[in-house]
Every structure is written in C-alpha cells, then in structure tokens.
Amino acid sequence: MKRYCFSLLAIGLLSIITGHSQSFSADEVLENAIAFHDPNGNWANLKTTLKVVMETPNRPERTSIIGVDFPNQEFTLDVEQGDDSYTYKINGGSCEITLNGSKDISEEEAKKFRLSCERGNFMKDYYTYLYGLPMKLKDPGTHLDPKVQKKIFKGKEYLVLNVTYDSEVGTDEWYFYFDPATYAMEVYQFYHDESKNDGEYILLEGLEEINGIKMPKTRAWYVNKDDKYLGTDTLEKI
C-alpha cells in the first residue's frame, strides 16, 4: 500500500479530496475509475497477449499465457506448471484442449488436470473479468448500489462500490475500493455469504499498461475470515 504522509497539510488535502469525491454518485465514481484505467476505451476491442505468473504456498509456480481477441471472439490459455502444460483454444462456441502437446487426453488425465470445455470457458470468464475491471462493471446483469461507501481498509480510506449480479451471471457480492484522489482500483473483495464473513479480498499493487489500459501489476489473495494468504499473481508484458 502507499506510504502515509503525516502532515497537517496532507491530511487536510486528503479530507477535501475525499469529501468532494464522496459527493459523486456510484455511477460517477465508476466512470472516473474507468477513465483512470481505460482512458481511451480500448477494452471492448482488446486484442493482446498477457503473461501471468501465479505463486501459491507449497505448489510449483504456474505460468499462464493468455490471448484475447474480442472482435473475433477468440481466447487462448497456455498453462505451464511443474513438468506439465495444457492449452485451451476457444473460438465462439468451439473449444480445443491439448495436454503436453497432445489432443489425446485420457479420462484420468482430464480429471487430474481439470480439463474440460466447461473449465476452459470458466477460465476465460475469470481472466477477462478480473483484468477487465473496473470496465466489466458496466456489463449486463451487473447491479451497482447507488450509494458510495467510505471504508478504511488496511489503514487507508477508500471510496467503495458494492456490486451484485443477476443469478445467471454470478451469486457473490463484491466490493471495489478506489483511491479517493485518483480513482485507481486498489482492492476488491467478495463474499459468498457476507453474514459468515467468507470469501476473499485481493490487494492490488502497481500498474502494467497493456494496450493503453492500466491493469493491476500484482494481485495478492487473502481469506476474509482469518487473513490467510492464498497466493499472488503477477502480470507481465510479452
């Protein structure tokens, strides 16, 4: 997280900025956040390749090469972990899977590596959702609470948007935390059932500019209930 500056002037300026931002509606905060992350509106027609390196406790490092071509409805995912690799190629309604370079995949191997077209489409939605934020909060089936909340999280005050979804889109409840001065997205959090304090929160650090879009450089995942660390993924340019 950013370093604090404990001067009366800094604290006074932050209060002014935060107070002004808080007067905005949720839609206005979202528009400001999108203007920060995707100032030229490039997300909708994105055609690029990303590299994501995932580090998790007690597991080998996982490297994913993600290709997206939204105009042509194409998505590819090449994963390497340990001595194995697998690939998904999704084009519209078609799906192709290979394991260690072969399309001949046994039932046992498919179960071991969780290889299925359903899983491939899930991973497509997963990556395009998380790296498409906050732009994806404009998608159909998304319900943005009109009230902008103020929350202090890990010692910093944020403007927070609460989002729910149509049941066919998603059942989790999400909170998105934005810097009150820049509108950069720095944290997001989800619950399956908020009354149980389940789910996870994700801390975002740094920015990687991909095709003019400012995406989070690193994402560190933690459990809401006990702050247990789950892993970190790092975005790299190719």
mmCIF file of C-alpha atoms in Angstrom:
data_model
loop_
_atom_site.group_PDB
_atom_site.id
_atom_site.type_symbol
_atom_site.label_atom_id
_atom_site.label_comp_id
_atom_site.label_asym_id
_atom_site.label_seq_id
_atom_site.Cartn_x
_atom_site.Cartn_y
_atom_site.Cartn_z
ATOM 1 C CA MET A 1 0.000 0.000 0.000
ATOM 2 C CA LYS A 2 1.081 3.603 -0.445
ATOM 3 C CA ARG A 3 3.245 5.293 2.202
ATOM 4 C CA TYR A 4 1.492 7.705 4.550
ATOM 5 C CA CYS A 5 2.489 11.365 4.830
ATOM 6 C CA PHE A 6 1.510 12.536 8.326
ATOM 7 C CA SER A 7 1.449 16.286 7.796
ATOM 8 C CA LEU A 8 -1.487 18.532 8.615
ATOM 9 C CA LEU A 9 -1.444 19.829 5.054
ATOM 10 C CA ALA A 10 -1.549 16.332 3.556
ATOM 11 C CA ILE A 11 -4.330 15.254 5.903
ATOM 12 C CA GLY A 12 -6.286 18.411 5.136
ATOM 13 C CA LEU A 13 -5.940 17.973 1.376
ATOM 14 C CA LEU A 14 -6.991 14.311 1.592
ATOM 15 C CA SER A 15 -10.087 15.333 3.543
ATOM 16 C CA ILE A 16 -11.007 17.895 0.893
ATOM 17 C CA ILE A 17 -10.450 15.460 -1.963
ATOM 18 C CA THR A 18 -12.340 12.661 -0.215
ATOM 19 C CA GLY A 19 -15.224 14.921 0.686
ATOM 20 C CA HIS A 20 -15.539 16.101 -2.905
ATOM 21 C CA SER A 21 -15.345 12.567 -4.278
ATOM 22 C CA GLN A 22 -17.944 11.334 -1.811
ATOM 23 C CA SER A 23 -20.463 13.782 -3.266
ATOM 24 C CA PHE A 24 -20.378 11.802 -6.509
ATOM 25 C CA SER A 25 -22.876 9.062 -7.279
ATOM 26 C CA ALA A 26 -21.765 5.430 -7.683
ATOM 27 C CA ASP A 27 -22.122 5.775 -11.459
ATOM 28 C CA GLU A 28 -19.867 8.837 -11.432
ATOM 29 C CA VAL A 29 -17.240 7.105 -9.292
ATOM 30 C CA LEU A 30 -17.290 4.160 -11.694
ATOM 31 C CA GLU A 31 -16.933 6.441 -14.721
ATOM 32 C CA ASN A 32 -13.964 8.175 -13.066
ATOM 33 C CA ALA A 33 -12.359 4.812 -12.301
ATOM 34 C CA ILE A 34 -12.829 3.656 -15.888
ATOM 35 C CA ALA A 35 -11.369 6.948 -17.121
ATOM 36 C CA PHE A 36 -8.279 6.227 -14.999
ATOM 37 C CA HIS A 37 -7.821 2.597 -16.037
ATOM 38 C CA ASP A 38 -9.003 2.734 -19.670
ATOM 39 C CA PRO A 39 -8.858 6.397 -20.737
ATOM 40 C CA ASN A 40 -9.169 5.631 -24.454
ATOM 41 C CA GLY A 41 -11.903 2.994 -24.218
ATOM 42 C CA ASN A 42 -9.700 0.193 -25.558
ATOM 43 C CA TRP A 43 -11.099 -2.690 -23.507
ATOM 44 C CA ALA A 44 -14.101 -3.519 -25.720
ATOM 45 C CA ASN A 45 -11.901 -4.184 -28.766
ATOM 46 C CA LEU A 46 -8.866 -5.586 -26.983
ATOM 47 C CA LYS A 47 -6.561 -7.860 -28.939
ATOM 48 C CA THR A 48 -3.446 -8.770 -26.979
ATOM 49 C CA THR A 49 -1.446 -11.427 -25.134
ATOM 50 C CA LEU A 50 -0.741 -11.388 -21.401
ATOM 51 C CA LYS A 51 1.603 -13.364 -19.170
ATOM 52 C CA VAL A 52 0.513 -14.114 -15.606
ATOM 53 C CA VAL A 53 2.795 -15.845 -13.096
ATOM 54 C CA MET A 54 0.991 -17.347 -10.091
ATOM 55 C CA GLU A 55 2.808 -18.144 -6.840
ATOM 56 C CA THR A 56 0.982 -20.138 -4.158
ATOM 57 C CA PRO A 57 2.309 -21.694 -0.944
ATOM 58 C CA ASN A 58 3.624 -25.257 -1.295
ATOM 59 C CA ARG A 59 2.861 -25.500 -5.015
ATOM 60 C CA PRO A 60 5.014 -25.091 -8.138
ATOM 61 C CA GLU A 61 4.914 -21.710 -9.851
ATOM 62 C CA ARG A 62 2.270 -21.549 -12.585
ATOM 63 C CA THR A 63 2.771 -19.516 -15.749
ATOM 64 C CA SER A 64 -0.240 -18.661 -17.909
ATOM 65 C CA ILE A 65 -0.075 -17.074 -21.347
ATOM 66 C CA ILE A 66 -3.468 -15.547 -22.092
ATOM 67 C CA GLY A 67 -4.513 -14.466 -25.557
ATOM 68 C CA VAL A 68 -7.661 -12.420 -26.130
ATOM 69 C CA ASP A 69 -9.166 -11.172 -29.386
ATOM 70 C CA PHE A 70 -12.539 -9.718 -28.517
ATOM 71 C CA PRO A 71 -13.516 -8.654 -32.068
ATOM 72 C CA ASN A 72 -13.118 -12.258 -33.263
ATOM 73 C CA GLN A 73 -14.373 -13.904 -30.035
ATOM 74 C CA GLU A 74 -11.113 -15.782 -29.544
ATOM 75 C CA PHE A 75 -9.475 -16.792 -26.288
ATOM 76 C CA THR A 76 -6.394 -18.939 -25.681
ATOM 77 C CA LEU A 77 -4.823 -20.084 -22.440
ATOM 78 C CA ASP A 78 -1.433 -21.822 -22.293
ATOM 79 C CA VAL A 79 -0.518 -23.035 -18.806
ATOM 80 C CA GLU A 80 2.803 -24.446 -17.576
ATOM 81 C CA GLN A 81 3.169 -25.825 -14.055
ATOM 82 C CA GLY A 82 5.901 -28.187 -12.995
ATOM 83 C CA ASP A 83 6.587 -30.668 -15.808
ATOM 84 C CA ASP A 84 3.165 -30.347 -17.423
ATOM 85 C CA SER A 85 1.438 -27.942 -19.778
ATOM 86 C CA TYR A 86 -2.047 -27.646 -21.219
ATOM 87 C CA THR A 87 -3.812 -25.352 -23.649
ATOM 88 C CA TYR A 88 -7.345 -24.146 -24.239
ATOM 89 C CA LYS A 89 -8.359 -22.576 -27.536
ATOM 90 C CA ILE A 90 -11.866 -21.131 -27.542
ATOM 91 C CA ASN A 91 -13.359 -19.519 -30.609
ATOM 92 C CA GLY A 92 -17.007 -18.582 -30.281
ATOM 93 C CA GLY A 93 -18.731 -21.872 -29.490
ATOM 94 C CA SER A 94 -15.787 -24.156 -30.338
ATOM 95 C CA CYS A 95 -13.269 -25.455 -27.819
ATOM 96 C CA GLU A 96 -9.986 -27.322 -28.259
ATOM 97 C CA ILE A 97 -7.855 -28.764 -25.446
ATOM 98 C CA THR A 98 -4.335 -30.191 -25.512
ATOM 99 C CA LEU A 99 -2.247 -31.701 -22.718
ATOM 100 C CA ASN A 100 1.527 -31.739 -23.116
ATOM 101 C CA GLY A 101 1.020 -31.088 -26.818
ATOM 102 C CA SER A 102 -1.479 -33.897 -27.403
ATOM 103 C CA LYS A 103 -5.233 -33.813 -28.030
ATOM 104 C CA ASP A 104 -5.451 -37.455 -26.922
ATOM 105 C CA ILE A 105 -6.349 -36.981 -23.253
ATOM 106 C CA SER A 106 -7.441 -39.873 -21.048
ATOM 107 C CA GLU A 107 -10.336 -39.598 -18.619
ATOM 108 C CA GLU A 108 -7.864 -39.923 -15.752
ATOM 109 C CA GLU A 109 -5.699 -37.086 -17.110
ATOM 110 C CA ALA A 110 -8.713 -34.881 -17.702
ATOM 111 C CA LYS A 111 -9.780 -35.377 -14.094
ATOM 112 C CA LYS A 112 -6.277 -34.818 -12.713
ATOM 113 C CA PHE A 113 -5.769 -31.523 -14.567
ATOM 114 C CA ARG A 114 -9.457 -30.498 -14.506
ATOM 115 C CA LEU A 115 -9.568 -30.306 -18.287
ATOM 116 C CA SER A 116 -12.960 -29.693 -19.875
ATOM 117 C CA CYS A 117 -14.527 -27.125 -22.159
ATOM 118 C CA GLU A 118 -16.673 -26.005 -19.238
ATOM 119 C CA ARG A 119 -13.491 -25.339 -17.267
ATOM 120 C CA GLY A 120 -11.951 -23.549 -20.255
ATOM 121 C CA ASN A 121 -14.907 -21.191 -20.533
ATOM 122 C CA PHE A 122 -14.769 -20.607 -16.777
ATOM 123 C CA MET A 123 -11.106 -19.600 -17.070
ATOM 124 C CA LYS A 124 -11.951 -17.292 -19.976
ATOM 125 C CA ASP A 125 -14.591 -15.566 -17.869
ATOM 126 C CA TYR A 126 -12.258 -15.483 -14.860
ATOM 127 C CA TYR A 127 -9.351 -13.786 -16.608
ATOM 128 C CA THR A 128 -11.399 -11.405 -18.714
ATOM 129 C CA TYR A 129 -13.437 -10.381 -15.665
ATOM 130 C CA LEU A 130 -10.536 -9.681 -13.305
ATOM 131 C CA TYR A 131 -8.283 -7.956 -15.850
ATOM 132 C CA GLY A 132 -11.283 -6.149 -17.315
ATOM 133 C CA LEU A 133 -12.132 -4.395 -14.053
ATOM 134 C CA PRO A 134 -13.473 -1.825 -13.469
ATOM 135 C CA MET A 135 -14.769 -1.714 -17.074
ATOM 136 C CA LYS A 136 -16.602 -5.037 -16.600
ATOM 137 C CA LEU A 137 -18.852 -3.395 -14.007
ATOM 138 C CA LYS A 138 -20.800 -1.949 -16.948
ATOM 139 C CA ASP A 139 -21.722 -5.421 -18.240
ATOM 140 C CA PRO A 140 -25.371 -6.560 -18.435
ATOM 141 C CA GLY A 141 -26.589 -8.350 -15.314
ATOM 142 C CA THR A 142 -24.442 -6.148 -13.037
ATOM 143 C CA HIS A 143 -26.201 -4.226 -10.264
ATOM 144 C CA LEU A 144 -24.333 -1.244 -8.842
ATOM 145 C CA ASP A 145 -25.572 0.005 -5.476
ATOM 146 C CA PRO A 146 -26.190 3.766 -5.978
ATOM 147 C CA LYS A 147 -24.684 4.570 -2.565
ATOM 148 C CA VAL A 148 -20.943 5.261 -2.457
ATOM 149 C CA GLN A 149 -19.470 3.964 0.788
ATOM 150 C CA LYS A 150 -16.431 5.213 2.665
ATOM 151 C CA LYS A 151 -14.333 2.484 4.259
ATOM 152 C CA ILE A 152 -10.930 2.300 5.886
ATOM 153 C CA PHE A 153 -9.133 -0.838 4.762
ATOM 154 C CA LYS A 154 -5.624 -1.724 5.936
ATOM 155 C CA GLY A 155 -5.254 1.821 7.291
ATOM 156 C CA LYS A 156 -6.309 3.697 4.154
ATOM 157 C CA GLU A 157 -9.626 5.365 3.367
ATOM 158 C CA TYR A 158 -11.351 4.372 0.131
ATOM 159 C CA LEU A 159 -14.439 5.072 -1.914
ATOM 160 C CA VAL A 160 -16.212 1.725 -2.138
ATOM 161 C CA LEU A 161 -18.755 0.436 -4.649
ATOM 162 C CA ASN A 162 -20.996 -2.508 -3.818
ATOM 163 C CA VAL A 163 -21.950 -4.797 -6.713
ATOM 164 C CA THR A 164 -24.301 -7.766 -7.045
ATOM 165 C CA TYR A 165 -25.282 -9.765 -10.121
ATOM 166 C CA ASP A 166 -28.201 -11.486 -11.757
ATOM 167 C CA SER A 167 -28.211 -15.112 -10.612
ATOM 168 C CA GLU A 168 -27.218 -16.409 -14.045
ATOM 169 C CA VAL A 169 -24.178 -14.089 -14.034
ATOM 170 C CA GLY A 170 -22.888 -14.636 -10.501
ATOM 171 C CA THR A 171 -24.046 -15.168 -6.927
ATOM 172 C CA ASP A 172 -21.219 -13.494 -4.981
ATOM 173 C CA GLU A 173 -21.406 -9.995 -3.539
ATOM 174 C CA TRP A 174 -18.461 -7.747 -4.433
ATOM 175 C CA TYR A 175 -16.901 -4.570 -3.041
ATOM 176 C CA PHE A 176 -14.490 -2.456 -5.078
ATOM 177 C CA TYR A 177 -12.149 0.000 -3.347
ATOM 178 C CA PHE A 178 -10.939 3.118 -5.174
ATOM 179 C CA ASP A 179 -8.344 5.708 -4.215
ATOM 180 C CA PRO A 180 -10.347 8.888 -3.473
ATOM 181 C CA ALA A 181 -7.848 11.139 -5.273
ATOM 182 C CA THR A 182 -7.003 9.180 -8.445
ATOM 183 C CA TYR A 183 -9.896 6.644 -8.620
ATOM 184 C CA ALA A 184 -7.368 3.862 -9.128
ATOM 185 C CA MET A 185 -8.778 0.489 -8.054
ATOM 186 C CA GLU A 186 -6.566 -0.832 -5.222
ATOM 187 C CA VAL A 187 -8.619 -3.574 -3.530
ATOM 188 C CA TYR A 188 -11.559 -5.795 -4.315
ATOM 189 C CA GLN A 189 -13.396 -8.204 -2.073
ATOM 190 C CA PHE A 190 -16.130 -10.783 -2.458
ATOM 191 C CA TYR A 191 -18.398 -12.823 -0.208
ATOM 192 C CA HIS A 192 -20.480 -15.913 -0.865
ATOM 193 C CA ASP A 193 -22.412 -15.046 2.303
ATOM 194 C CA GLU A 194 -21.321 -11.801 3.939
ATOM 195 C CA SER A 195 -23.005 -12.721 7.248
ATOM 196 C CA LYS A 196 -20.474 -15.572 7.542
ATOM 197 C CA ASN A 197 -17.518 -13.350 6.574
ATOM 198 C CA ASP A 198 -16.475 -15.926 3.991
ATOM 199 C CA GLY A 199 -14.903 -15.214 0.612
ATOM 200 C CA GLU A 200 -11.668 -13.385 -0.122
ATOM 201 C CA TYR A 201 -10.066 -9.993 -0.556
ATOM 202 C CA ILE A 202 -7.452 -9.095 -3.129
ATOM 203 C CA LEU A 203 -4.794 -6.395 -2.733
ATOM 204 C CA LEU A 204 -3.647 -4.746 -5.954
ATOM 205 C CA GLU A 205 -0.153 -3.271 -6.272
ATOM 206 C CA GLY A 206 1.376 -1.373 -9.172
ATOM 207 C CA LEU A 207 0.145 -0.977 -12.723
ATOM 208 C CA GLU A 208 1.059 -2.606 -16.037
ATOM 209 C CA GLU A 209 -0.089 -0.742 -19.131
ATOM 210 C CA ILE A 210 -1.443 -3.155 -21.749
ATOM 211 C CA ASN A 211 -2.737 -1.609 -24.991
ATOM 212 C CA GLY A 212 -3.329 1.670 -23.204
ATOM 213 C CA ILE A 213 -5.186 0.007 -20.294
ATOM 214 C CA LYS A 214 -3.782 0.301 -16.759
ATOM 215 C CA MET A 215 -4.109 -3.192 -15.278
ATOM 216 C CA PRO A 216 -3.017 -4.284 -11.784
ATOM 217 C CA LYS A 217 0.592 -5.484 -11.819
ATOM 218 C CA THR A 218 0.219 -7.816 -8.846
ATOM 219 C CA ARG A 219 -2.792 -9.291 -7.054
ATOM 220 C CA ALA A 220 -2.357 -10.865 -3.623
ATOM 221 C CA TRP A 221 -5.244 -13.059 -2.436
ATOM 222 C CA TYR A 222 -6.332 -13.483 1.196
ATOM 223 C CA VAL A 223 -9.211 -15.137 3.071
ATOM 224 C CA ASN A 224 -11.623 -12.624 4.632
ATOM 225 C CA LYS A 225 -12.187 -14.621 7.814
ATOM 226 C CA ASP A 226 -8.611 -15.001 9.049
ATOM 227 C CA ASP A 227 -6.404 -13.077 6.563
ATOM 228 C CA LYS A 228 -4.841 -16.347 5.438
ATOM 229 C CA TYR A 229 -2.572 -15.741 2.438
ATOM 230 C CA LEU A 230 -3.538 -17.738 -0.660
ATOM 231 C CA GLY A 231 -1.176 -16.567 -3.366
ATOM 232 C CA THR A 232 -0.002 -13.780 -5.644
ATOM 233 C CA ASP A 233 -0.249 -13.426 -9.396
ATOM 234 C CA THR A 234 1.950 -11.045 -11.358
ATOM 235 C CA LEU A 235 1.111 -9.614 -14.765
ATOM 236 C CA GLU A 236 3.958 -9.242 -17.251
ATOM 237 C CA LYS A 237 4.128 -7.772 -20.728
ATOM 238 C CA ILE A 238 5.110 -10.082 -23.570
#
